Short mmCIF file of C-alpha atoms and ligand atoms in Angstrom, two decimals:
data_model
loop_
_atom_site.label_atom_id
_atom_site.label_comp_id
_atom_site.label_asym_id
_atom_site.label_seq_id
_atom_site.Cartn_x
_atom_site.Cartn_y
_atom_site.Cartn_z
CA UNK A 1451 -8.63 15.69 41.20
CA UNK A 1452 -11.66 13.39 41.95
CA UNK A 1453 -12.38 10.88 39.99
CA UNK A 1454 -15.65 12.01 38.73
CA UNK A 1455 -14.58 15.22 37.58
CA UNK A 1456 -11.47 13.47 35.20
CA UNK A 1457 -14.49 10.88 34.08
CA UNK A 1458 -16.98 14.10 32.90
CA UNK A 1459 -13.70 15.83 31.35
CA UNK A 1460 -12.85 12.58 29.42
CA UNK A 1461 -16.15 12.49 27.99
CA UNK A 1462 -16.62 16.38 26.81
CA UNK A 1463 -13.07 17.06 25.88
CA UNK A 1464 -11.63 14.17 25.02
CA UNK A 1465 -8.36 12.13 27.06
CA UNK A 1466 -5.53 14.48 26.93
CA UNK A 1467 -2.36 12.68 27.25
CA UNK A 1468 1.22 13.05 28.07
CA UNK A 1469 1.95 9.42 27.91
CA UNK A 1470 2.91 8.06 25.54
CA UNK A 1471 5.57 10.39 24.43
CA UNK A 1472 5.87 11.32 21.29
CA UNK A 1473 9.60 10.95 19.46
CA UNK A 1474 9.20 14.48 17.71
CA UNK A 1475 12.45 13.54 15.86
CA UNK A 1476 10.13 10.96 13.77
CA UNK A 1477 8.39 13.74 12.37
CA UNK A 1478 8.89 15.62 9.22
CA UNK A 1479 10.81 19.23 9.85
CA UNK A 1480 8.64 20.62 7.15
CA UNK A 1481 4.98 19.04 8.92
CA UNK A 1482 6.48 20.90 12.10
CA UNK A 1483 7.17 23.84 10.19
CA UNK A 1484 3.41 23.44 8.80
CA UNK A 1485 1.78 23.64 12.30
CA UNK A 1486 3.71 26.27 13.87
CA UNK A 1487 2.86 28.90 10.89
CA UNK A 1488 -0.61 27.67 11.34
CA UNK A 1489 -0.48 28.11 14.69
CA UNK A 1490 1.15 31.63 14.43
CA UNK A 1491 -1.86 32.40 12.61
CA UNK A 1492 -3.79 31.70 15.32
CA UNK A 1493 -5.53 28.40 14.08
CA UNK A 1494 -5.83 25.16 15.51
CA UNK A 1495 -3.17 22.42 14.10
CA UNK A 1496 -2.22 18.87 14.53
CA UNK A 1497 -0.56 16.08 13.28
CA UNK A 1498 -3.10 13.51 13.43
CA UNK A 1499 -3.92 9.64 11.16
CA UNK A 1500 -0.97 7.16 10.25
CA UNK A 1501 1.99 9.09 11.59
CA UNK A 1502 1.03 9.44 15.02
CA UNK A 1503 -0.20 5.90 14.86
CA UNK A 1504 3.02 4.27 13.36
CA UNK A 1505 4.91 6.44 16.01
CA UNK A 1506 3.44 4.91 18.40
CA UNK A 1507 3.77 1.34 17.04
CA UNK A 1508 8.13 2.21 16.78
CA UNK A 1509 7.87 2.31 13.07
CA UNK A 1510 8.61 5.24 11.03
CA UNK A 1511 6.00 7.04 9.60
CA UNK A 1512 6.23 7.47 5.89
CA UNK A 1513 3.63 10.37 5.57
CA UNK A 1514 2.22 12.92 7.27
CA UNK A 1515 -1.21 14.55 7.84
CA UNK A 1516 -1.84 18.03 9.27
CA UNK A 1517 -5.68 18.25 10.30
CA UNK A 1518 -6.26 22.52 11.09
CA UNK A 1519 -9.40 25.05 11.47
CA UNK A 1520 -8.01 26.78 8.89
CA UNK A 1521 -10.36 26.66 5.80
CA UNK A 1522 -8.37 25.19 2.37
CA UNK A 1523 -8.35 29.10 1.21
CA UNK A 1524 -7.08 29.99 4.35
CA UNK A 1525 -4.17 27.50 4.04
CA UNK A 1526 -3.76 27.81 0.55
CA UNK A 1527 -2.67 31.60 1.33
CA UNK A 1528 -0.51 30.86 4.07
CA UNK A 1529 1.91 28.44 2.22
CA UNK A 1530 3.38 29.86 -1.29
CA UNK A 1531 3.98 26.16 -2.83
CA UNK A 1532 0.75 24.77 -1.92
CA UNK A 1533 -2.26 23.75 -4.01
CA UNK A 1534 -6.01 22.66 -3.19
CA UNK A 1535 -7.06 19.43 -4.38
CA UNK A 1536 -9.96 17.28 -4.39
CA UNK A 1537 -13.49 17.55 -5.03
CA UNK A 1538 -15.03 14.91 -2.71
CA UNK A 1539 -12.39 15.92 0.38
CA UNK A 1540 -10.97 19.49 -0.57
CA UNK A 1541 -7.61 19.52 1.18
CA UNK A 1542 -4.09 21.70 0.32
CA UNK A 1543 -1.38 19.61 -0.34
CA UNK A 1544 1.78 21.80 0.98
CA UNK A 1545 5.09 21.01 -1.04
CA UNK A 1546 8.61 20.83 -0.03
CA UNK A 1547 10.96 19.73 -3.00
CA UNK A 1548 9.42 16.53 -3.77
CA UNK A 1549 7.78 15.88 -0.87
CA UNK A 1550 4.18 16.41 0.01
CA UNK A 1551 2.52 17.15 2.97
CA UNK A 1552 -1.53 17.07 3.29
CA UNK A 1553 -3.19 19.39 5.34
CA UNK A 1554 -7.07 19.38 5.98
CA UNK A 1555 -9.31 21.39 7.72
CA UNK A 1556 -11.65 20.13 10.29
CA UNK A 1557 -14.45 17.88 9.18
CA UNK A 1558 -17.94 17.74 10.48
CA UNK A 1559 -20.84 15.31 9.00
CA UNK A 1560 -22.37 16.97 6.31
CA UNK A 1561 -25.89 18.26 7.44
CA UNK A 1562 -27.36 17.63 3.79
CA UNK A 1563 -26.58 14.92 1.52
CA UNK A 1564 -25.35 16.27 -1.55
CA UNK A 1565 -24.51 14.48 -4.66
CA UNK A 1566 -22.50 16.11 -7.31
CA UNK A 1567 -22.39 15.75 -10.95
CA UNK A 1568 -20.30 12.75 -10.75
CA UNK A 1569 -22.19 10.87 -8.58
CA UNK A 1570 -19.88 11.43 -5.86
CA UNK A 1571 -21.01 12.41 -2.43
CA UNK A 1572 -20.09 15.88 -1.45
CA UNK A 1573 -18.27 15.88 1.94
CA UNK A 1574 -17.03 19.24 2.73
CA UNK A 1575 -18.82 20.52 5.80
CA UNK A 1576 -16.11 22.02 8.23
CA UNK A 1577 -16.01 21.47 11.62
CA UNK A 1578 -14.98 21.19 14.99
CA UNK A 1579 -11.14 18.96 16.54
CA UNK A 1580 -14.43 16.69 18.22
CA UNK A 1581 -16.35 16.55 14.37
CA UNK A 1582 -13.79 15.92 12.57
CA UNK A 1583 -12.00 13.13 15.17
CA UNK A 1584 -15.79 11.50 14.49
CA UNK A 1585 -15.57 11.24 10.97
CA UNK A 1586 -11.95 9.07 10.94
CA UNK A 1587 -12.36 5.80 10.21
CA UNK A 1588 -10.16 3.85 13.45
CA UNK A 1589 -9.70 4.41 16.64
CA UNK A 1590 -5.97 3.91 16.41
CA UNK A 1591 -6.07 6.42 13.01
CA UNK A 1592 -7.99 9.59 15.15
CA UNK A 1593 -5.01 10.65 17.56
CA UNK A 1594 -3.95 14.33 17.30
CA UNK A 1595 -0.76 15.49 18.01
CA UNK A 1596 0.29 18.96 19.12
CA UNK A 1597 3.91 19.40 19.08
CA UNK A 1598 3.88 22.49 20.32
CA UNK A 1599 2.99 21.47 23.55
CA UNK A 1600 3.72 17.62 22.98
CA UNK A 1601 0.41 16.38 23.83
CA UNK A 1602 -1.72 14.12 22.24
CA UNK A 1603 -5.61 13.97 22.44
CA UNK A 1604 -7.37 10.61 21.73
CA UNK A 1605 -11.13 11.13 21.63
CA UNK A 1606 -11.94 7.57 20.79
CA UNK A 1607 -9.58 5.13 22.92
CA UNK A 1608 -7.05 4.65 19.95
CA UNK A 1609 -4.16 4.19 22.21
CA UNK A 1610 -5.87 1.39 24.13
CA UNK A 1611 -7.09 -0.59 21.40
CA UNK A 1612 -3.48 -0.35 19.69
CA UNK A 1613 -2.25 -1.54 23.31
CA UNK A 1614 -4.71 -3.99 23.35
CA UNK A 1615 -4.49 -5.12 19.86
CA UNK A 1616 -8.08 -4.45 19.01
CA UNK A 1617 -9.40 -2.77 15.64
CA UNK A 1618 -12.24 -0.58 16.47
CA UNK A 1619 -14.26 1.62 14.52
CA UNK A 1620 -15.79 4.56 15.61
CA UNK A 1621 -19.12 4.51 15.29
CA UNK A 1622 -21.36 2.51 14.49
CA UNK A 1623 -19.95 -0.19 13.02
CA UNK A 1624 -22.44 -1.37 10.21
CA UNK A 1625 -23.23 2.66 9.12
CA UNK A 1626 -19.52 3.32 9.02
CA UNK A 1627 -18.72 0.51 6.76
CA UNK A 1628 -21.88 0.61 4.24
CA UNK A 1629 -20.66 4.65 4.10
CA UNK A 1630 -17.13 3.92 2.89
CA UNK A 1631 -17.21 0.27 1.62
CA UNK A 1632 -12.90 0.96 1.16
CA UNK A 1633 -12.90 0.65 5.21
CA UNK A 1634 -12.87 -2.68 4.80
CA UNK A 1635 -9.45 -3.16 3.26
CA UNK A 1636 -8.07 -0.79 5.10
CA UNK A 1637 -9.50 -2.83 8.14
CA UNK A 1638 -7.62 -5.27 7.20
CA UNK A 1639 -4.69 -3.33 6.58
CA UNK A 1640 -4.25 -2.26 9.78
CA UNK A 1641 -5.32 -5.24 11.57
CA UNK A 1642 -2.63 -6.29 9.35
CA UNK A 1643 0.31 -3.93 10.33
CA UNK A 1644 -0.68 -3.35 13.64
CA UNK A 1645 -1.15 -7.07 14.48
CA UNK A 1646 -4.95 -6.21 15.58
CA UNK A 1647 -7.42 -8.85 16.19
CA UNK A 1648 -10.64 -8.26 14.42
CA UNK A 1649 -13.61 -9.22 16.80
CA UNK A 1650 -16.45 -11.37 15.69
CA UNK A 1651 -19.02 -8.54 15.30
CA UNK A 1652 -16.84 -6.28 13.26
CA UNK A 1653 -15.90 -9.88 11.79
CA UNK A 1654 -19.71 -10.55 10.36
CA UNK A 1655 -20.39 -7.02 9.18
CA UNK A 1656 -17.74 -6.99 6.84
CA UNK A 1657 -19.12 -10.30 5.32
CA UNK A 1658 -22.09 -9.13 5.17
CA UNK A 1659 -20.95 -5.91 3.42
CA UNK A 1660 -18.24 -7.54 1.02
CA UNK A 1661 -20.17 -6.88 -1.73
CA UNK A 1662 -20.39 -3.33 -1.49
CA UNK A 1663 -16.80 -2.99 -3.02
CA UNK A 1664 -18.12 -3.33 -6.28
CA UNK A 1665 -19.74 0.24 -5.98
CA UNK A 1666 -16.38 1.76 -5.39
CA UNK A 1667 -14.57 3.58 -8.21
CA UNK A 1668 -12.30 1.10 -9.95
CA UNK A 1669 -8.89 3.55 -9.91
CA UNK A 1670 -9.37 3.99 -5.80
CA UNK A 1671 -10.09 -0.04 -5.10
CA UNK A 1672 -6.77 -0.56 -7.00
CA UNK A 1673 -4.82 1.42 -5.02
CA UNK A 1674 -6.51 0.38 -1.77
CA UNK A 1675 -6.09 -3.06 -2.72
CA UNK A 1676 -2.68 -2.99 -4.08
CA UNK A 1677 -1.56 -0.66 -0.68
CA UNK A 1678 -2.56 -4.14 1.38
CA UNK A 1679 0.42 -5.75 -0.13
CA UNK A 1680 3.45 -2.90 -0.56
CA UNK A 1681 3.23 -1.60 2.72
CA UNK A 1682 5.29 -4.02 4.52
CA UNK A 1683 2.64 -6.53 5.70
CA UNK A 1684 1.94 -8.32 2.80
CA UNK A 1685 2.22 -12.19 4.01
CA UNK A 1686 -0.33 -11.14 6.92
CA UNK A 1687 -2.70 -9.16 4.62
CA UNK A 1688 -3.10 -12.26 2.35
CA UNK A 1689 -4.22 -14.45 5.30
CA UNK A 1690 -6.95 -12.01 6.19
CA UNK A 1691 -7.89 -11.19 2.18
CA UNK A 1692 -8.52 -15.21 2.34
CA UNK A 1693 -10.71 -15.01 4.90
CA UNK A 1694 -12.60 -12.30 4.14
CA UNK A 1695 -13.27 -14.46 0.68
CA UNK A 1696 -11.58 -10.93 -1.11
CA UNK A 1697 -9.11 -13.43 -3.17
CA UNK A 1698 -12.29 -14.63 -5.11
CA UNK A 1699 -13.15 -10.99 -6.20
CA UNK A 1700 -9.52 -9.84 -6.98
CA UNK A 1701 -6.60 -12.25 -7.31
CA UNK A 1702 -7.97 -15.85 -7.10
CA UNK A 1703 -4.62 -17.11 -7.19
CA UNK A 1704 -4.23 -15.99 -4.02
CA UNK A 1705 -6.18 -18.41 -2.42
CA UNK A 1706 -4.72 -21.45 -4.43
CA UNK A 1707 -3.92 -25.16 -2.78
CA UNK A 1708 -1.45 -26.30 -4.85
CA UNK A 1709 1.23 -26.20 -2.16
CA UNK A 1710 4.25 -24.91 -4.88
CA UNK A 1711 2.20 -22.35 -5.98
CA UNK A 1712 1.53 -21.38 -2.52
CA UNK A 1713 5.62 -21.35 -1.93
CA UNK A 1714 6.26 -19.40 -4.59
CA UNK A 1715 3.92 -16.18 -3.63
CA UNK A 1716 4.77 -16.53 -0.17
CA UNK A 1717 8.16 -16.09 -0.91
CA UNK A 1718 7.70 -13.29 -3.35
CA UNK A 1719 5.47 -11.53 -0.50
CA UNK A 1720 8.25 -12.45 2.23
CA UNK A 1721 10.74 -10.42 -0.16
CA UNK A 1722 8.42 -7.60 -0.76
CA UNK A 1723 7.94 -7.20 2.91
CA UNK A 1724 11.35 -7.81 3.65
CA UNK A 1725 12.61 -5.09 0.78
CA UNK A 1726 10.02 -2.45 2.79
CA UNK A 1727 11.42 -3.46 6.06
CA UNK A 1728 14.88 -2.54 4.61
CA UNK A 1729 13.18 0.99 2.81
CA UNK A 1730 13.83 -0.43 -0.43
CA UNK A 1731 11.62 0.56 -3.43
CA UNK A 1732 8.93 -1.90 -4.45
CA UNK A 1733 7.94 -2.04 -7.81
CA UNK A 1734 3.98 -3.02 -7.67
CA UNK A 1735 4.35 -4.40 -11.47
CA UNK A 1736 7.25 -7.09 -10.08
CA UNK A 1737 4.53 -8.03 -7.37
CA UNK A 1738 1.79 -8.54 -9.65
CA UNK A 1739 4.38 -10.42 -12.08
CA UNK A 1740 4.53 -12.94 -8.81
CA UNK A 1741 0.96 -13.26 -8.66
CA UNK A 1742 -0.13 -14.23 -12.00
CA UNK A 1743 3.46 -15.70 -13.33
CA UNK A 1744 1.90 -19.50 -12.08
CA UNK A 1745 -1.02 -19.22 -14.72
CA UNK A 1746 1.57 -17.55 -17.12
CA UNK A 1747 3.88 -20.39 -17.16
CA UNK A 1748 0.93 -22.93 -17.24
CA UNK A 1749 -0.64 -21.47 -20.18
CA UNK A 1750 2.89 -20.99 -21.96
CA UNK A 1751 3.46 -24.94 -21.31
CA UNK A 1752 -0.15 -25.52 -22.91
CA UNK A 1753 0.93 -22.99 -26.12
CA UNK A 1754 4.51 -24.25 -26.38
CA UNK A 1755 3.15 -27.64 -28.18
CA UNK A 1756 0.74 -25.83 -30.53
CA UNK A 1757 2.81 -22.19 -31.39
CA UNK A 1758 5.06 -21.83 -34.19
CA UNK A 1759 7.81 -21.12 -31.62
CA UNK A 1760 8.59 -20.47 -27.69
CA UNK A 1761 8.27 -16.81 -27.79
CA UNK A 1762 4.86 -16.74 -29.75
CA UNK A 1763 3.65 -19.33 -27.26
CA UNK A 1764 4.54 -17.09 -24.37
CA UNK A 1765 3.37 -14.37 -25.74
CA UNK A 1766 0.06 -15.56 -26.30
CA UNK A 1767 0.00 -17.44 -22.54
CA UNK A 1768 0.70 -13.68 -21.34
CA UNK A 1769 -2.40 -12.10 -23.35
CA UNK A 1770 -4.54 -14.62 -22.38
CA UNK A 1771 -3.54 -14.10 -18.56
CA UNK A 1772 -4.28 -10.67 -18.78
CA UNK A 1773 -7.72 -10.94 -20.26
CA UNK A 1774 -8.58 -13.30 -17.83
CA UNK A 1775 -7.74 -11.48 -14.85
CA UNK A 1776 -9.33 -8.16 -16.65
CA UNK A 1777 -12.39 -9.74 -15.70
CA UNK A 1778 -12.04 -10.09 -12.81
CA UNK A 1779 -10.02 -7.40 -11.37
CA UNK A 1780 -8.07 -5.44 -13.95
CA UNK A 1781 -4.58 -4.61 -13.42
CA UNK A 1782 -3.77 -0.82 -14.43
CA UNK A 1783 -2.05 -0.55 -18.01
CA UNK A 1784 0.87 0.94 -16.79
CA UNK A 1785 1.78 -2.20 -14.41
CA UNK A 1786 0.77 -4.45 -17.32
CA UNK A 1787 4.10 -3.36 -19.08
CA UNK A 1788 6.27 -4.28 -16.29
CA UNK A 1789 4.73 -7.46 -15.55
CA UNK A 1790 4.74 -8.40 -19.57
CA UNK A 1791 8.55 -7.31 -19.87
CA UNK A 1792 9.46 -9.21 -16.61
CA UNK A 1793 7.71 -12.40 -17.98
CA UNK A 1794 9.18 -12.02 -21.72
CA UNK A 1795 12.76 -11.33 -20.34
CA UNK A 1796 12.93 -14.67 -18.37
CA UNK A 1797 13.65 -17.44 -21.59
CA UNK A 1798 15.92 -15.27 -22.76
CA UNK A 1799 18.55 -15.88 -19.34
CA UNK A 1800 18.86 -19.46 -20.83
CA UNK A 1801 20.24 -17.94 -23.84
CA UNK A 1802 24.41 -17.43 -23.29
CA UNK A 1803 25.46 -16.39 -25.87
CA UNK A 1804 27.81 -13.16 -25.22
CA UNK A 1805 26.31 -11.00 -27.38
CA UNK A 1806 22.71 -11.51 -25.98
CA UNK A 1807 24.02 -11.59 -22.46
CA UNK A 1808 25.33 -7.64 -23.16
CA UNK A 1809 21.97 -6.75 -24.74
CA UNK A 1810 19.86 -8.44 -21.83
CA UNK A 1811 22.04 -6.96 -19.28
CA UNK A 1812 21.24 -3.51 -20.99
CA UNK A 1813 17.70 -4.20 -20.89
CA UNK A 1814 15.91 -1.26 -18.82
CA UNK A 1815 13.75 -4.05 -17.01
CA UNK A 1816 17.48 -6.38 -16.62
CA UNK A 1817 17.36 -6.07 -12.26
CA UNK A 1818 13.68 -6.93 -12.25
CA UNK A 1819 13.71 -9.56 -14.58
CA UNK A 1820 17.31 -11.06 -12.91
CA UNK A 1821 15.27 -10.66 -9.30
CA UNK A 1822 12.33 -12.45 -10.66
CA UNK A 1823 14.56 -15.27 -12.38
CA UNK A 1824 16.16 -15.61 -8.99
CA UNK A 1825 12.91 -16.19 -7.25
CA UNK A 1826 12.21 -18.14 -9.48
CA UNK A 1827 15.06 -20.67 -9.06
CA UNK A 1828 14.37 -20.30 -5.13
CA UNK A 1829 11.27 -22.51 -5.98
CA UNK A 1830 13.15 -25.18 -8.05
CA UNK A 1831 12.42 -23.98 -11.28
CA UNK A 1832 15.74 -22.81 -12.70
CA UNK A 1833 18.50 -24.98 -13.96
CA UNK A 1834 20.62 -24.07 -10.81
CA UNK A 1835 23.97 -24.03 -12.86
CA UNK A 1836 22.30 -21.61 -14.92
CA UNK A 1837 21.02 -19.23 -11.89
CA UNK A 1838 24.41 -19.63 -10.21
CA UNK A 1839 25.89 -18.73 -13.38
CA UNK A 1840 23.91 -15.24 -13.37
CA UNK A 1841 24.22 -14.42 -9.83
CA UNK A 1842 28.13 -15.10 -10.31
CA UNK A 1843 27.87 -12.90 -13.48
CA UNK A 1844 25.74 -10.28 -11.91
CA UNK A 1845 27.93 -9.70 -8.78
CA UNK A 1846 30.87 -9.58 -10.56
CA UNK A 1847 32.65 -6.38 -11.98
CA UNK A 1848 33.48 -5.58 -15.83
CA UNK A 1849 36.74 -7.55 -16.11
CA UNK A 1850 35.14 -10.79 -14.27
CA UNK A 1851 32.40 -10.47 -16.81
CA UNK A 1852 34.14 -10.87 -19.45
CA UNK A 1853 36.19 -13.61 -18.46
CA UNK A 1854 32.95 -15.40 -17.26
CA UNK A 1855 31.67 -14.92 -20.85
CA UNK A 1856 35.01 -16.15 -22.43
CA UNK A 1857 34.46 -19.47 -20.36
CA UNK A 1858 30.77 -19.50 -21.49
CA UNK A 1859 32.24 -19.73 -25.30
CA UNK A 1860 34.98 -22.21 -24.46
CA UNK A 1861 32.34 -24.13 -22.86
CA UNK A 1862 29.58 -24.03 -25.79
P1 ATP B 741 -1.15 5.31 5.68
O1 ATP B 741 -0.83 6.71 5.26
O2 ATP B 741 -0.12 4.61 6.46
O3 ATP B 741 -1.70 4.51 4.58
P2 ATP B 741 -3.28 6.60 7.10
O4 ATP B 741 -4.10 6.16 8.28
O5 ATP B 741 -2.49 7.83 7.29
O6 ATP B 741 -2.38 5.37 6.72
P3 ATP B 741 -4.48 7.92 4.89
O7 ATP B 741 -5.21 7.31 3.76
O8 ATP B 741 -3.23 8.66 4.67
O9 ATP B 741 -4.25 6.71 5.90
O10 ATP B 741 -5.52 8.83 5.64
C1 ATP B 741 -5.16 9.72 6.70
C2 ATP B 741 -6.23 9.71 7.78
O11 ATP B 741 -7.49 10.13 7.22
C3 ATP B 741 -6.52 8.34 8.39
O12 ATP B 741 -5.63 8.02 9.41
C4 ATP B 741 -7.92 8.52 8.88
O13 ATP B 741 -7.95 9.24 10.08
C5 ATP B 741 -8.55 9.40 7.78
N1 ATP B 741 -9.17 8.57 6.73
C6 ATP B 741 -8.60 8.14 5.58
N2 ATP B 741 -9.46 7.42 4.85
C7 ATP B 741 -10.61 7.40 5.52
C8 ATP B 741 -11.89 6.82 5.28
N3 ATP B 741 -12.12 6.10 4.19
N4 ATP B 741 -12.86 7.03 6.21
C9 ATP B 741 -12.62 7.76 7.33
N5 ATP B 741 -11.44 8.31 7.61
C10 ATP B 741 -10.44 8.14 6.73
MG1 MG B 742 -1.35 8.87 5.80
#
């Protein structure tokens, strides 16, 4: 075909590619089912956003998206377990047992700005495979996939900036990011996972914008910001939320010089990433426990010379923590238990006595707190008798235990 004619094609339909293939085995039965009912039905349907992109990268994509013409009523009557959702993006989320899988119908810009009740944009004008590949954020997130006939269509370059390591936006930069402030952590989450350099222009609108993340609803910056460091790339995300100056508006101890405080949350990221790497849960409340246990244990020291005992003094260390960082970026209540548990749990491993070793190894926050006490001693600040003593204890199986406990008695 000449040249010309594939150049014209490639700008009114879109690159249409074979290569790369697709390893259809990476994708969800129940997405595939998805797309060939809508298909049956005569609608459009792809698997499009993260999975594709993490296919494509070797990794192994943890959700799925289905992007269709069908409208969310249209969907909605197709699937018998599905529900609509959203007020801002209405989308059907299509269940399988426990496992969800979103499908949304094809976006186009909104022709009229409308603002609803809540202050929240409306952004539910349907539209064409072309609109609503527009309206993505990244390049590398705005691949389709069809695996009915195994092709993929990638309007915007998205498998050459991957190749190349390049984030782009489409668009233009400065609108897109002043429309959805959010893009810039997840910028920087995916320059993050996919090792993508972040060029100097894209570089200086994000400072410029920074500030913009203060307009965004608190509930979605927490996730965003808390998806930057329990998706696998946490040690790399941390590097970039430094220089983007984000440490400063979330988790200033993030950007600390004290080189043992800098050990100690590296390593706790390194084992979070590691744990993901190995599709191990992550418990965001142990993470945050890592972050702010350094001003913990610095205010406890402070407190332990003026409180009436240790526990008190911790105690009060913990609540003053907490209202410190609520200022600046507050951590949602139900973490604050886990962190608060993890932290109280940790004087008592000193404690040996057999009786209080049963009840904290009964404790429903025991692994976490043990984990924590481990990383801990990893930075030098356990008695390492006393951490070898729990890992031996920990490992072992009932009988052991109790021997190791007898000893423990002999030896007090
Ligand atoms: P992951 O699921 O791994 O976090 P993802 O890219 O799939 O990454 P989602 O939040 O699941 O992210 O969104 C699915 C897709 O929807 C994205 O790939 C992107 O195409 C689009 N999208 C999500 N958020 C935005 C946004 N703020 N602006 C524009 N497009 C977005
Ligand atoms: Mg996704």
């Amino acid at each position: 075909m000449h040249t010309n004619l594939i150049e014209s094609l490639k700008n009114t339909v879109g690159t249409l590619f074979i290569k790369p293939k697709i390893d259809v085995s990476k994708i969800s039965k129940h997405a595939l089912e998805i797309i060939l009912s809508l298909q049956k039905n005569n609608y459009e349907a792809y698997i499009v956003g993260g999975a594709i992109r993490d296919i494509l990268i070797d990794q192994n994509p943890k959700d799925f998206d289905i992007a269709t013409s069908a409208t969310p009523e249209q969907i909605r009557k197709l699937f018998k377990k599905s529900r609509i959702i959203g007020r801002r993006f209405k989308l059907v989320h299509v269940l399988d047992g426990r496992n969800i899988i979103e499908v949304s119908t094809f976006r186009a810009k909104p022709q009229e700005r409308e603002i609803m009740a809540n202050g929240v944009e409306r952004d539910n004008a349907y539209g064409t495979l072309k609109e609503d590949a527009e309206r993505r954020d990244f390049t590398s997130n705005s691949i389709y996939f069809n695996p009915t006939n195994k092709k993929l269509i990638d309007f915007y370059g998205g498998i050459d900036d991957i190749k190349n390591k390049q984030l782009a936006i489409i668009g233009i930069p400065e609108i897109r990011f002043q429309e959805d402030p959010v893009r810039i952590l997840r910028a920087i989450r995916f320059a993050a996972k996919l090792d993508l350099s972040i060029n100097s222009d894209i570089t200086s609108i994000i400072h410029k914008n920074i500030n913009l993340l203060e307009n965004i609803p608190y509930s979605r910056l927490f996730d965003e910001v808390m998806k930057l460091f329990l998706t696998g790339h946490a040690l790399k995300s941390v590097i970039l939320f430094n220089k983007f100056n984000l440490s400063k508006k979330f988790f200033p101890v993030l950007q600390s010089t004290n080189p043992s405080t800098q050990a100690f949350l590296k390593q706790g990221l390194r084992d979070t990433d590691k744990r993901i790497h190995e599709s191990k849960s992550v418990n965001p409340g142990f993470l945050l426990a890592v972050f702010l246990w350094r001003d913990v244990n610095e205010a406890w020291e402070k407190r332990k010379k003026v409180s009436i005992n240790n526990t008190v003094a911790l105690n009060t260390a913990i609540d003053f923590v907490l209202s410190k960082q609520s200022k600046i970026f507050p951590v949602q209540k139900r973490f604050i238990v886990t962190m608060s548990e993890i932290w109280r749990l940790q004087p008592r491993f000193k404690n040996l006595n057999p009786k209080r070793i049963y009840r904290l190894l009964g404790h429903p926050r025991f692994r976490a707190a043990y984990d924590f006490l481990l990383l801990r001693n990893r930075q030098g600040e356990i008695d390492n008798d006393l951490a070898q003593w729990w890992i031996k204890f920990v490992e072992a199986d009932d009988k052991t235990k109790s021997i190791l406990i007898k000893k423990t008695k002999k030896n007090g």
